[in-house]
Tab-separated table of C-alpha atoms and ligand atoms in Angstrom:
chain	number	residue	atom	x	y	z
A	1	UNK	CA	1.755	83.288	97.179
A	2	UNK	CA	5.511	83.923	96.296
A	3	UNK	CA	6.428	86.987	94.425
A	4	UNK	CA	8.118	86.134	91.024
A	5	UNK	CA	10.345	89.039	91.189
A	6	UNK	CA	11.574	87.903	94.604
A	7	UNK	CA	12.010	84.427	93.268
A	8	UNK	CA	14.277	85.664	90.560
A	9	UNK	CA	16.212	87.639	93.160
A	10	UNK	CA	16.803	84.783	95.265
A	11	UNK	CA	17.966	82.600	92.214
A	12	UNK	CA	20.549	85.197	91.602
A	13	UNK	CA	21.650	85.312	95.196
A	14	UNK	CA	22.230	81.597	94.847
A	15	UNK	CA	24.751	82.273	92.370
A	16	UNK	CA	26.400	84.542	94.804
A	17	UNK	CA	25.456	87.760	93.174
A	18	UNK	CA	26.065	90.506	95.512
A	19	UNK	CA	23.768	93.323	93.971
A	20	UNK	CA	20.782	90.802	94.055
A	21	UNK	CA	21.392	90.184	97.727
A	22	UNK	CA	21.735	93.907	98.413
A	23	UNK	CA	18.240	94.411	96.660
A	24	UNK	CA	16.477	91.432	98.283
A	25	UNK	CA	17.543	92.442	101.939
A	26	UNK	CA	16.497	96.067	101.560
A	27	UNK	CA	12.789	94.984	101.689
A	28	UNK	CA	13.324	92.994	104.993
A	29	UNK	CA	15.619	94.994	106.879
A	30	UNK	CA	13.266	96.912	109.013
A	31	UNK	CA	11.181	93.802	109.869
A	32	UNK	CA	14.184	91.793	110.836
A	33	UNK	CA	15.563	94.625	113.071
A	34	UNK	CA	12.147	95.028	114.668
A	35	UNK	CA	11.834	91.251	115.327
A	36	UNK	CA	15.345	91.219	116.715
A	37	UNK	CA	14.559	94.366	118.902
A	38	UNK	CA	11.487	92.726	120.243
A	39	UNK	CA	13.226	89.471	120.954
A	40	UNK	CA	16.382	90.810	122.503
A	41	UNK	CA	14.765	93.985	124.063
A	42	UNK	CA	17.636	96.279	123.190
A	43	UNK	CA	18.935	98.350	120.205
A	44	UNK	CA	22.662	97.109	120.259
A	45	UNK	CA	21.609	93.373	120.288
A	46	UNK	CA	18.988	93.909	117.768
A	47	UNK	CA	21.722	95.423	115.537
A	48	UNK	CA	24.170	92.456	116.048
A	49	UNK	CA	21.388	89.835	115.838
A	50	UNK	CA	20.150	91.416	112.495
A	51	UNK	CA	23.597	91.468	111.019
A	52	UNK	CA	24.565	87.917	112.000
A	53	UNK	CA	21.118	86.871	110.710
A	54	UNK	CA	21.754	88.410	107.251
A	55	UNK	CA	25.300	86.866	107.318
A	56	UNK	CA	23.874	83.480	107.737
A	57	UNK	CA	21.039	84.059	105.137
A	58	UNK	CA	23.802	84.855	102.617
A	59	UNK	CA	25.940	81.707	103.617
A	60	UNK	CA	22.703	79.487	103.371
A	61	UNK	CA	20.524	80.833	100.717
A	62	UNK	CA	21.723	78.149	98.312
A	63	UNK	CA	19.857	75.882	100.674
A	64	UNK	CA	16.790	77.778	100.599
A	65	UNK	CA	14.360	75.541	98.421
A	66	UNK	CA	11.346	77.781	98.406
A	67	UNK	CA	8.995	75.605	99.929
A	68	UNK	CA	8.265	78.137	102.654
A	69	UNK	CA	7.886	81.924	102.294
A	70	UNK	CA	11.411	83.518	102.183
A	71	UNK	CA	10.061	85.743	105.138
A	72	UNK	CA	9.263	82.602	107.170
A	73	UNK	CA	12.716	81.160	106.463
A	74	UNK	CA	14.378	84.463	107.261
A	75	UNK	CA	12.567	84.932	110.485
A	76	UNK	CA	13.556	81.400	111.552
A	77	UNK	CA	17.145	82.262	111.068
A	78	UNK	CA	16.676	85.546	113.024
A	79	UNK	CA	15.084	83.613	115.849
A	80	UNK	CA	17.723	80.939	115.884
A	81	UNK	CA	20.464	83.542	116.050
A	82	UNK	CA	18.762	85.198	118.987
A	83	UNK	CA	18.245	81.884	120.692
A	84	UNK	CA	21.752	80.690	120.011
A	85	UNK	CA	23.175	83.847	121.609
A	86	UNK	CA	21.023	83.463	124.559
A	87	UNK	CA	22.222	79.857	124.965
A	88	UNK	CA	25.891	80.991	124.535
A	89	UNK	CA	25.356	83.847	127.130
A	90	UNK	CA	23.819	81.461	129.541
A	91	UNK	CA	26.409	78.798	129.120
A	92	UNK	CA	29.188	81.425	129.720
A	93	UNK	CA	27.693	82.610	132.903
A	94	UNK	CA	26.456	79.082	134.307
A	95	UNK	CA	23.596	81.092	135.838
A	96	UNK	CA	21.364	79.479	138.432
A	97	UNK	CA	17.630	79.836	137.934
A	98	UNK	CA	17.579	82.691	140.550
A	99	UNK	CA	20.203	84.588	138.682
A	100	UNK	CA	18.708	83.934	135.494
A	101	UNK	CA	15.306	85.633	136.643
A	102	UNK	CA	17.315	88.447	138.200
A	103	UNK	CA	19.179	89.000	134.856
A	104	UNK	CA	15.913	89.070	133.107
A	105	UNK	CA	14.755	91.857	135.411
A	106	UNK	CA	18.060	93.734	134.771
A	107	UNK	CA	17.678	93.427	131.256
A	108	UNK	CA	14.172	94.994	131.430
A	109	UNK	CA	15.513	97.889	133.519
A	110	UNK	CA	18.268	98.545	131.154
A	111	UNK	CA	15.872	98.504	128.162
A	112	UNK	CA	13.710	101.118	129.821
A	113	UNK	CA	16.709	103.415	130.065
A	114	UNK	CA	17.340	103.070	126.392
A	115	UNK	CA	16.731	106.314	124.431
A	116	UNK	CA	13.695	105.961	122.155
A	117	UNK	CA	14.747	105.749	118.431
A	118	UNK	CA	11.521	107.487	117.469
A	119	UNK	CA	11.602	111.046	118.535
A	120	UNK	CA	8.435	112.891	118.266
A	121	UNK	CA	6.319	110.258	119.441
A	122	UNK	CA	3.963	111.441	122.070
A	123	UNK	CA	5.144	110.885	125.592
A	124	UNK	CA	1.940	108.919	126.329
A	125	UNK	CA	2.527	106.809	123.241
A	126	UNK	CA	6.122	106.187	124.496
A	127	UNK	CA	5.073	105.109	127.832
A	128	UNK	CA	2.686	102.569	126.322
A	129	UNK	CA	5.194	101.397	124.127
A	130	UNK	CA	7.697	101.078	127.080
A	131	UNK	CA	5.019	99.072	129.151
A	132	UNK	CA	4.501	96.599	126.373
A	133	UNK	CA	8.062	96.045	125.534
A	134	UNK	CA	8.755	95.508	129.162
A	135	UNK	CA	5.870	92.878	129.327
A	136	UNK	CA	7.254	91.309	126.064
A	137	UNK	CA	10.724	91.165	127.638
A	138	UNK	CA	9.449	89.308	130.803
A	139	UNK	CA	8.084	86.427	128.794
A	140	UNK	CA	10.317	83.132	128.474
A	141	UNK	CA	12.224	83.150	125.115
A	142	UNK	CA	9.850	80.880	123.206
A	143	UNK	CA	6.820	82.573	124.379
A	144	UNK	CA	8.297	85.878	123.425
A	145	UNK	CA	9.285	84.862	119.946
A	146	UNK	CA	5.642	83.488	119.274
A	147	UNK	CA	4.078	86.828	120.394
A	148	UNK	CA	6.319	88.772	118.430
A	149	UNK	CA	6.031	86.611	115.381
A	150	UNK	CA	2.172	86.481	115.606
A	151	UNK	CA	1.395	90.019	116.570
A	152	UNK	CA	4.328	91.934	115.248
A	153	UNK	CA	5.321	90.106	112.072
A	154	UNK	CA	1.958	88.694	111.323
A	155	UNK	CA	2.928	85.111	110.755
A	156	UNK	CA	0.144	82.521	110.930
A	157	UNK	CA	0.451	79.621	113.532
A	158	UNK	CA	1.600	77.359	110.832
A	159	UNK	CA	4.280	79.735	109.903
A	160	UNK	CA	5.358	80.040	113.516
A	161	UNK	CA	5.256	76.391	114.029
A	162	UNK	CA	7.680	76.124	110.904
A	163	UNK	CA	9.987	78.948	112.329
A	164	UNK	CA	10.433	77.458	115.746
A	165	UNK	CA	10.263	73.812	114.607
A	166	UNK	CA	7.388	73.192	117.075
A	167	UNK	CA	4.064	71.269	116.638
A	168	UNK	CA	1.124	73.652	115.812
A	169	UNK	CA	-0.622	72.504	119.158
A	170	UNK	CA	2.274	73.677	121.054
A	171	UNK	CA	2.347	76.983	119.399
A	172	UNK	CA	-1.096	77.605	120.083
A	173	UNK	CA	-1.116	76.589	123.761
A	174	UNK	CA	2.018	78.567	124.515
A	175	UNK	CA	0.875	81.604	122.781
A	176	UNK	CA	-2.335	81.227	124.878
A	177	UNK	CA	-0.231	81.056	128.022
A	178	UNK	CA	1.913	84.086	126.779
A	179	UNK	CA	-0.982	86.211	126.183
A	180	UNK	CA	-2.341	85.450	129.709
A	181	UNK	CA	0.971	86.381	131.206
A	182	UNK	CA	0.850	89.638	129.088
A	183	UNK	CA	-2.494	90.345	130.507
A	184	UNK	CA	-1.132	89.954	134.108
A	185	UNK	CA	1.613	92.433	133.125
A	186	UNK	CA	-0.518	94.876	131.643
A	187	UNK	CA	-3.300	95.026	134.095
A	188	UNK	CA	-1.596	97.495	136.395
A	189	UNK	CA	-1.237	99.873	133.453
A	190	UNK	CA	-4.935	99.728	132.181
A	191	UNK	CA	-5.054	103.445	131.935
A	192	UNK	CA	-2.459	103.620	129.288
A	193	UNK	CA	-4.528	101.719	126.776
B	1	UNK	CA	-16.964	71.923	128.602
B	2	UNK	CA	-14.036	71.865	131.115
B	3	UNK	CA	-12.074	74.983	131.930
B	4	UNK	CA	-8.989	73.371	130.528
B	5	UNK	CA	-10.587	72.915	127.255
B	6	UNK	CA	-12.041	76.270	127.318
B	7	UNK	CA	-8.475	77.751	127.841
B	8	UNK	CA	-7.205	75.821	125.001
B	9	UNK	CA	-9.673	77.449	122.657
B	10	UNK	CA	-9.266	81.097	123.722
B	11	UNK	CA	-6.940	82.316	120.952
B	12	UNK	CA	-8.739	80.291	118.484
B	13	UNK	CA	-11.999	81.698	119.427
B	14	UNK	CA	-10.791	85.154	119.050
B	15	UNK	CA	-9.263	84.368	115.765
B	16	UNK	CA	-12.743	83.078	114.695
B	17	UNK	CA	-11.184	79.612	114.234
B	18	UNK	CA	-13.682	77.625	116.208
B	19	UNK	CA	-16.204	75.314	114.673
B	20	UNK	CA	-19.814	76.529	115.071
B	21	UNK	CA	-20.820	73.804	117.276
B	22	UNK	CA	-17.878	73.802	119.428
B	23	UNK	CA	-18.291	77.630	119.615
B	24	UNK	CA	-21.737	77.241	120.940
B	25	UNK	CA	-20.422	75.107	124.019
B	26	UNK	CA	-17.351	77.490	124.434
B	27	UNK	CA	-19.803	80.467	124.676
B	28	UNK	CA	-21.934	78.566	127.250
B	29	UNK	CA	-19.080	77.824	129.478
B	30	UNK	CA	-17.739	81.484	129.081
B	31	UNK	CA	-21.381	82.715	130.170
B	32	UNK	CA	-21.129	80.458	133.384
B	33	UNK	CA	-17.499	80.763	134.236
B	34	UNK	CA	-16.177	83.925	135.432
B	35	UNK	CA	-12.444	82.810	135.452
B	36	UNK	CA	-12.571	81.898	131.631
B	37	UNK	CA	-14.445	85.123	131.034
B	38	UNK	CA	-11.939	87.089	132.646
B	39	UNK	CA	-9.236	85.435	130.571
B	40	UNK	CA	-11.023	85.841	127.233
B	41	UNK	CA	-11.435	89.557	127.747
B	42	UNK	CA	-7.895	89.678	129.126
B	43	UNK	CA	-6.402	88.162	125.928
B	44	UNK	CA	-8.745	90.205	123.670
B	45	UNK	CA	-7.263	93.411	125.357
B	46	UNK	CA	-3.550	92.165	125.048
B	47	UNK	CA	-4.487	91.312	121.394
B	48	UNK	CA	-5.416	94.991	120.735
B	49	UNK	CA	-2.589	96.253	122.772
B	50	UNK	CA	0.062	94.253	120.889
B	51	UNK	CA	-1.169	95.663	117.650
B	52	UNK	CA	-0.465	99.143	118.899
B	53	UNK	CA	3.086	98.570	119.117
B	54	UNK	CA	4.785	100.887	116.819
B	55	UNK	CA	7.596	99.700	114.304
B	56	UNK	CA	10.915	101.246	115.269
B	57	UNK	CA	13.468	102.653	112.585
B	58	UNK	CA	16.648	100.919	111.705
B	59	UNK	CA	19.950	102.576	112.823
B	60	UNK	CA	21.920	104.821	110.505
B	61	UNK	CA	24.079	102.958	108.139
B	62	UNK	CA	22.229	99.781	108.942
B	63	UNK	CA	22.245	98.591	105.376
B	64	UNK	CA	25.834	99.428	104.797
B	65	UNK	CA	26.976	97.585	107.863
B	66	UNK	CA	25.357	94.517	106.814
B	67	UNK	CA	26.721	94.857	103.303
B	68	UNK	CA	30.169	95.539	104.816
B	69	UNK	CA	30.098	92.199	106.630
B	70	UNK	CA	28.843	90.314	103.410
B	71	UNK	CA	31.728	91.776	101.621
B	72	UNK	CA	34.049	90.733	104.225
B	73	UNK	CA	32.669	87.332	103.947
B	74	UNK	CA	32.920	87.158	100.200
B	75	UNK	CA	36.527	88.475	100.496
B	76	UNK	CA	37.607	85.837	102.975
B	77	UNK	CA	36.058	82.818	101.018
B	78	UNK	CA	37.475	84.080	97.708
B	79	UNK	CA	40.991	84.345	99.337
B	80	UNK	CA	40.556	80.881	100.726
B	81	UNK	CA	39.502	79.585	97.535
B	82	UNK	CA	42.403	81.182	95.849
B	83	UNK	CA	44.724	79.717	98.279
B	84	UNK	CA	43.312	76.283	97.773
B	85	UNK	CA	43.665	76.372	93.989
B	86	UNK	CA	47.198	77.270	93.128
B	87	UNK	CA	46.212	77.474	89.463
B	88	UNK	CA	43.683	80.329	89.824
B	89	UNK	CA	41.576	80.651	86.647
B	90	UNK	CA	41.431	84.271	85.703
B	91	UNK	CA	38.290	84.001	83.783
B	92	UNK	CA	36.079	82.990	86.616
B	93	UNK	CA	36.427	86.747	87.644
B	94	UNK	CA	34.801	87.793	84.414
B	95	UNK	CA	32.042	85.180	84.205
B	96	UNK	CA	28.463	86.387	84.451
B	97	UNK	CA	28.443	85.952	88.294
B	98	UNK	CA	30.842	88.923	88.581
B	99	UNK	CA	29.793	90.615	85.538
B	100	UNK	CA	26.243	91.012	86.794
B	101	UNK	CA	27.341	93.486	89.278
B	102	UNK	CA	30.074	95.018	87.425
B	103	UNK	CA	28.941	97.835	85.290
B	104	UNK	CA	32.281	98.287	83.889
B	105	UNK	CA	35.933	97.026	84.286
B	106	UNK	CA	38.700	99.219	84.930
B	107	UNK	CA	42.232	97.797	84.950
B	108	UNK	CA	44.953	99.573	86.795
B	109	UNK	CA	48.507	98.602	86.393
B	110	UNK	CA	51.271	100.027	88.060
B	111	UNK	CA	54.438	100.743	86.323
B	112	UNK	CA	57.935	100.246	87.744
B	113	UNK	CA	58.353	103.672	88.300
B	114	UNK	CA	55.271	104.195	90.325
B	115	UNK	CA	53.402	105.660	87.302
B	116	UNK	CA	50.210	104.225	86.675
B	117	UNK	CA	48.564	103.354	83.418
B	118	UNK	CA	44.907	103.091	83.511
B	119	UNK	CA	43.130	101.303	80.862
B	120	UNK	CA	39.304	101.100	80.781
B	121	UNK	CA	37.920	98.086	79.303
B	122	UNK	CA	34.353	97.354	78.469
B	123	UNK	CA	32.783	93.883	78.739
B	124	UNK	CA	34.109	91.388	76.152
B	125	UNK	CA	37.856	92.871	76.560
B	126	UNK	CA	39.787	90.651	78.846
B	127	UNK	CA	41.668	92.773	80.980
B	128	UNK	CA	44.773	90.752	81.453
B	129	UNK	CA	45.563	91.474	77.926
B	130	UNK	CA	45.798	95.143	78.914
B	131	UNK	CA	47.913	94.452	81.863
B	132	UNK	CA	51.388	96.030	81.284
B	133	UNK	CA	53.879	95.068	83.940
B	134	UNK	CA	53.409	96.220	87.521
B	135	UNK	CA	56.038	96.271	89.684
B	136	UNK	CA	59.382	96.020	90.726
B	137	UNK	CA	61.902	93.402	91.847
B	138	UNK	CA	59.762	92.601	94.787
B	139	UNK	CA	56.472	91.550	93.227
B	140	UNK	CA	55.972	89.402	90.116
B	141	UNK	CA	55.365	91.305	86.780
B	142	UNK	CA	51.656	89.976	86.813
B	143	UNK	CA	50.695	91.693	90.053
B	144	UNK	CA	48.140	94.345	89.459
B	145	UNK	CA	44.838	95.898	90.714
B	146	UNK	CA	41.489	95.889	88.952
B	147	UNK	CA	38.462	98.063	89.497
B	148	UNK	CA	35.056	96.823	88.761
B	149	UNK	CA	32.380	99.395	89.216
B	150	UNK	CA	28.923	98.440	90.378
B	151	UNK	CA	25.725	100.032	89.491
B	152	UNK	CA	25.516	101.642	93.085
B	153	UNK	CA	28.281	104.033	92.796
B	154	UNK	CA	30.619	101.775	94.514
B	155	UNK	CA	33.220	99.526	93.055
B	156	UNK	CA	35.201	96.320	93.815
B	157	UNK	CA	38.983	96.534	93.898
B	158	UNK	CA	40.731	93.415	93.371
B	159	UNK	CA	44.356	93.479	94.128
B	160	UNK	CA	46.615	90.723	92.713
B	161	UNK	CA	49.955	89.876	94.074
B	162	UNK	CA	52.652	87.375	93.788
B	163	UNK	CA	56.173	87.531	95.036
B	164	UNK	CA	58.897	87.273	92.406
B	165	UNK	CA	61.675	84.589	92.782
B	166	UNK	CA	64.972	85.340	93.656
B	167	UNK	CA	67.790	85.292	90.920
B	168	UNK	CA	68.549	81.762	91.702
B	169	UNK	CA	64.942	80.779	91.341
B	170	UNK	CA	64.258	80.486	95.006
B	171	UNK	CA	60.934	81.270	96.385
B	172	UNK	CA	60.578	84.318	98.778
B	173	UNK	CA	57.969	85.404	101.140
B	174	UNK	CA	57.076	89.057	101.481
B	175	UNK	CA	55.159	90.761	103.928
B	176	UNK	CA	52.599	93.361	102.518
B	177	UNK	CA	50.604	96.073	104.052
B	178	UNK	CA	48.211	97.836	101.606
B	179	UNK	CA	46.648	101.146	102.416
B	180	UNK	CA	43.533	101.875	100.194
B	181	UNK	CA	42.876	105.494	100.821
B	182	UNK	CA	39.900	107.384	99.717
B	183	UNK	CA	36.906	108.518	101.613
B	184	UNK	CA	37.708	105.864	104.244
B	185	UNK	CA	41.042	104.098	104.649
B	186	UNK	CA	41.110	100.329	104.377
B	187	UNK	CA	44.222	98.315	105.562
B	188	UNK	CA	45.047	94.953	104.360
B	189	UNK	CA	48.005	92.971	105.761
B	190	UNK	CA	49.444	89.503	105.125
B	191	UNK	CA	52.080	87.654	103.390
B	192	UNK	CA	52.540	86.787	99.712
B	193	UNK	CA	54.932	84.063	98.387
B	194	UNK	CA	56.391	83.261	94.917
B	195	UNK	CA	54.406	79.996	94.977
B	196	UNK	CA	50.883	81.436	94.098
B	197	UNK	CA	49.208	84.620	93.502
B	198	UNK	CA	46.959	85.988	95.937
B	199	UNK	CA	43.925	88.090	95.036
B	200	UNK	CA	42.419	90.503	97.678
B	201	UNK	CA	38.999	91.678	96.845
B	202	UNK	CA	37.966	94.956	98.702
B	203	UNK	CA	34.651	96.764	98.393
B	204	UNK	CA	34.768	100.682	98.037
B	205	UNK	CA	31.753	102.711	98.850
B	206	UNK	CA	31.014	105.659	96.701
B	207	UNK	CA	33.786	105.923	94.290
B	208	UNK	CA	32.242	108.613	91.889
B	209	UNK	CA	34.400	111.744	91.947
B	210	UNK	CA	36.790	110.421	94.646
B	211	UNK	CA	40.368	109.761	94.496
B	212	UNK	CA	41.628	106.592	95.965
B	213	UNK	CA	45.335	105.730	96.297
B	214	UNK	CA	46.718	102.313	96.621
B	215	UNK	CA	49.728	102.310	98.883
B	216	UNK	CA	51.850	99.173	98.922
B	217	UNK	CA	54.422	98.477	101.692
B	218	UNK	CA	56.403	95.607	101.129
B	219	UNK	CA	59.054	94.030	103.404
B	220	UNK	CA	61.438	90.871	102.879
B	221	UNK	CA	63.466	89.492	105.359
B	222	UNK	CA	66.364	87.159	104.289
B	223	UNK	CA	67.605	84.159	105.956
B	224	UNK	CA	70.127	86.260	107.950
B	225	UNK	CA	67.229	88.266	109.220
B	226	UNK	CA	68.084	91.494	107.031
B	227	UNK	CA	65.069	93.267	106.259
B	228	UNK	CA	64.367	94.973	102.928
B	229	UNK	CA	61.534	97.485	102.519
B	230	UNK	CA	59.822	98.759	99.618
B	231	UNK	CA	56.931	101.219	99.407
B	232	UNK	CA	54.866	102.166	96.235
B	233	UNK	CA	51.924	104.191	95.840
B	234	UNK	CA	49.542	103.844	93.141
B	235	UNK	CA	46.925	106.620	92.324
B	236	UNK	CA	43.446	104.924	91.690
B	237	UNK	CA	41.477	107.529	90.045
B	238	UNK	CA	37.879	106.528	89.594
B	239	UNK	CA	36.630	107.515	86.277
B	240	UNK	CA	32.801	107.857	86.368
B	241	UNK	CA	31.692	104.746	84.140
B	242	UNK	CA	29.446	105.537	81.331
B	243	UNK	CA	27.308	102.669	80.322
B	244	UNK	CA	26.604	103.679	76.963
B	245	UNK	CA	30.165	103.472	75.825
B	246	UNK	CA	31.493	100.101	74.961
B	247	UNK	CA	29.937	96.629	74.667
B	248	UNK	CA	27.790	95.835	77.648
B	249	UNK	CA	27.032	92.223	76.510
B	250	UNK	CA	28.852	89.871	78.754
B	251	UNK	CA	30.965	87.377	76.665
B	252	UNK	CA	31.597	84.005	78.190
B	253	UNK	CA	35.138	83.046	77.697
C	1	ZN	ZN1	-13.757	78.051	133.126
């Protein structure tokens, strides 16, 4: 179901109205930032990805026809911004497969050193959070995107298929695989959960 | 049922998305096959663990930073559009698109001596009627700045500039450097010619009870390479807009 208020806001955004856009995005900023953070695994990239994504939304909102939920369309943009950045980064560095894996591990290591933005969270919760984040970060791009969209953003398989432009069967099988990989990663930390 | 088939059904089964008949043969397979049983319980655990991930808070000024980028985008595209169409239609500024976020319109006009006239105009008054002459020899008479308050305590300042022509009617190019000073300083630099007017929109955050000044530094190089400089400072004193005063119905020209 699409919210009528939101529909009206989107119509105003299509006319280039700044305040309407201001209001519209307030309701999505946290989810977009969280999605970007889970995808990229670090706070700086999450910030850049979110800003880029909102800028793209602003430029492209005229093309939003309202066939899908606005959130689905928005998450698609966030995911694409993330995947584009990854591609650009990989092209720039001409990484071999080995280096690529190494980089993945480094990015995980760096991520763990990041200060937690949620002070006051119990140490145990933080550790659990880090272990989960590390496991998510170790997944290949598409699997990671699916895991986050499904489990964090609560998207349905249909919506994920739409966000990632993949057949629904592919979404399901890759999600299955991703969850099994996650299981392997989390097994040694059973005591935390 | 084969292991391959069972593996494909794992997530759907946890979702409760497997038809009853298929579900029975899936459960039979799970009962017999330790590998698939292990995977099923593993996925179930992961499922629960993933839902424990706490949401993180956005960084400070996250929203403001996004809107700053949006404003930059708006500004760039408007300047581009302005450069494209030499005959800029003034009225487009006051069409509902702009009016919708402007709670009031304030036109500030700089007198030749650097003294500023401020005119507050409600909707329906066309500010260009209230524009006295700005400026000086270097900029054209119609150069001015306008402030449109938004409802969030910010304002959009639009600086219009066009270089005057030389006495022999020759076009000139001036280099400008504008400093908008208030709670933060914004610097705009570029060049302006006699051919067409440029319009520089700037978004100012939180103008309530704050004083902004607009400092214009102009320089002109003649064909011999001699440079003439000119500096002008305009106080932009923001007047808190009272929405009860004046007509608030937008009038379409
Ligand atoms: Zn089996």
